[in-house]
Amino acid sequence: MNEIVIILPKEKFKSLKGRDVKAIIEGNLSRVEETLKAEREEFLREKMGKLEEKLREMEGEIEELKEFYEKALRDKEFMTAERDRLRKENEELKKAVEERTRELEKVHGS
């Protein structure tokens, strides 16, 4: 069996002496239940408010991450295109150097 401990000031305890404490408790039980229910509802509302705020923060962070990811994809596409352009330019320069080298060898080798 669960035990409930009630702490009362000395004056209140003296005023209850000789009275039917069980009847007093039972008589006030419905009000206590209402009070507890109201406190629980308030606690849950506060908790829900905090959770809603946290959700808004997380949604903002998700939006930031989404924007970062989209920018990273654009940057990747740009860098890939730039790499391809530089590769082609390098190939053209290499061919030009090889051709120039052959021409110089013909001129100096003959």
XYZ file of C-alpha atoms in Angstrom:
110
model
C 0.000 0.000 0.000
C 1.239 3.482 -0.864
C 1.711 5.899 1.958
C 0.891 9.589 1.854
C 2.593 11.899 4.288
C 0.898 15.217 5.055
C 2.875 17.899 6.831
C 0.866 20.529 8.659
C 1.777 23.579 10.681
C 1.349 23.084 14.421
C -1.687 25.390 14.609
C -3.489 23.561 11.790
C -2.764 20.214 13.448
C -4.230 21.454 16.729
C -7.374 22.677 14.943
C -7.866 19.227 13.405
C -7.465 17.430 16.721
C -10.646 15.589 17.629
C -12.180 15.995 14.179
C -12.760 13.267 11.615
C -9.693 13.866 9.421
C -10.654 11.102 7.020
C -14.022 12.768 6.354
C -12.315 16.134 5.835
C -9.882 14.583 3.344
C -12.640 12.751 1.494
C -14.746 15.919 1.430
C -11.923 17.882 -0.174
C -10.729 15.096 -2.437
C -12.689 16.302 -5.478
C -11.209 19.808 -5.154
C -7.736 18.352 -4.762
C -8.286 16.232 -7.868
C -9.442 19.304 -9.810
C -6.421 21.260 -8.616
C -4.054 18.456 -9.573
C -5.736 18.113 -12.949
C -5.446 21.865 -13.575
C -1.785 21.863 -12.541
C -1.118 18.888 -14.808
C -2.854 20.611 -17.726
C -0.812 23.772 -17.145
C 2.380 21.727 -16.963
C 1.489 19.960 -20.205
C 0.651 23.273 -21.923
C 4.022 24.687 -20.876
C 5.760 21.506 -22.030
C 3.875 21.632 -25.330
C 4.862 25.292 -25.784
C 8.520 24.439 -25.234
C 8.273 21.508 -27.639
C 6.607 23.706 -30.275
C 9.406 26.267 -29.902
C 12.019 23.515 -30.221
C 10.209 22.242 -33.321
C 10.310 25.720 -34.889
C 14.044 25.929 -34.138
C 14.613 22.510 -35.696
C 12.576 23.449 -38.760
C 14.730 26.575 -39.131
C 17.884 24.497 -38.841
C 16.543 22.032 -41.402
C 15.836 24.928 -43.783
C 19.390 26.225 -43.290
C 20.797 22.757 -43.943
C 18.648 22.438 -47.050
C 19.946 25.769 -48.380
C 23.531 24.746 -47.554
C 23.063 21.418 -49.331
C 21.575 23.080 -52.423
C 24.473 25.566 -52.513
C 26.947 22.695 -52.129
C 25.323 20.923 -55.087
C 25.560 24.088 -57.207
C 29.193 24.535 -56.172
C 29.927 20.912 -57.036
C 28.372 21.322 -60.480
C 30.379 24.503 -61.045
C 33.617 22.847 -59.891
C 32.976 19.795 -62.087
C 32.356 22.017 -65.115
C 35.475 24.061 -64.308
C 37.565 20.890 -63.940
C 36.318 19.642 -67.319
C 37.078 23.014 -68.928
C 40.584 23.036 -67.456
C 41.168 19.441 -68.558
C 40.237 20.339 -72.137
C 42.367 23.479 -72.028
C 45.271 21.463 -70.662
C 44.908 18.900 -73.468
C 44.868 21.675 -76.087
C 47.952 23.322 -74.555
C 49.728 19.980 -74.359
C 49.005 19.334 -78.052
C 50.200 22.828 -78.940
C 53.443 22.320 -76.971
C 54.001 18.915 -78.573
C 53.392 20.377 -82.013
C 55.696 23.311 -81.321
C 58.340 20.895 -80.000
C 58.102 18.817 -83.185
C 58.407 21.945 -85.293
C 61.473 23.070 -83.363
C 63.034 19.614 -83.684
C 62.481 19.750 -87.444
C 64.078 23.163 -87.649
C 67.036 22.349 -85.396
C 67.291 18.687 -86.324
C 67.592 19.136 -90.041
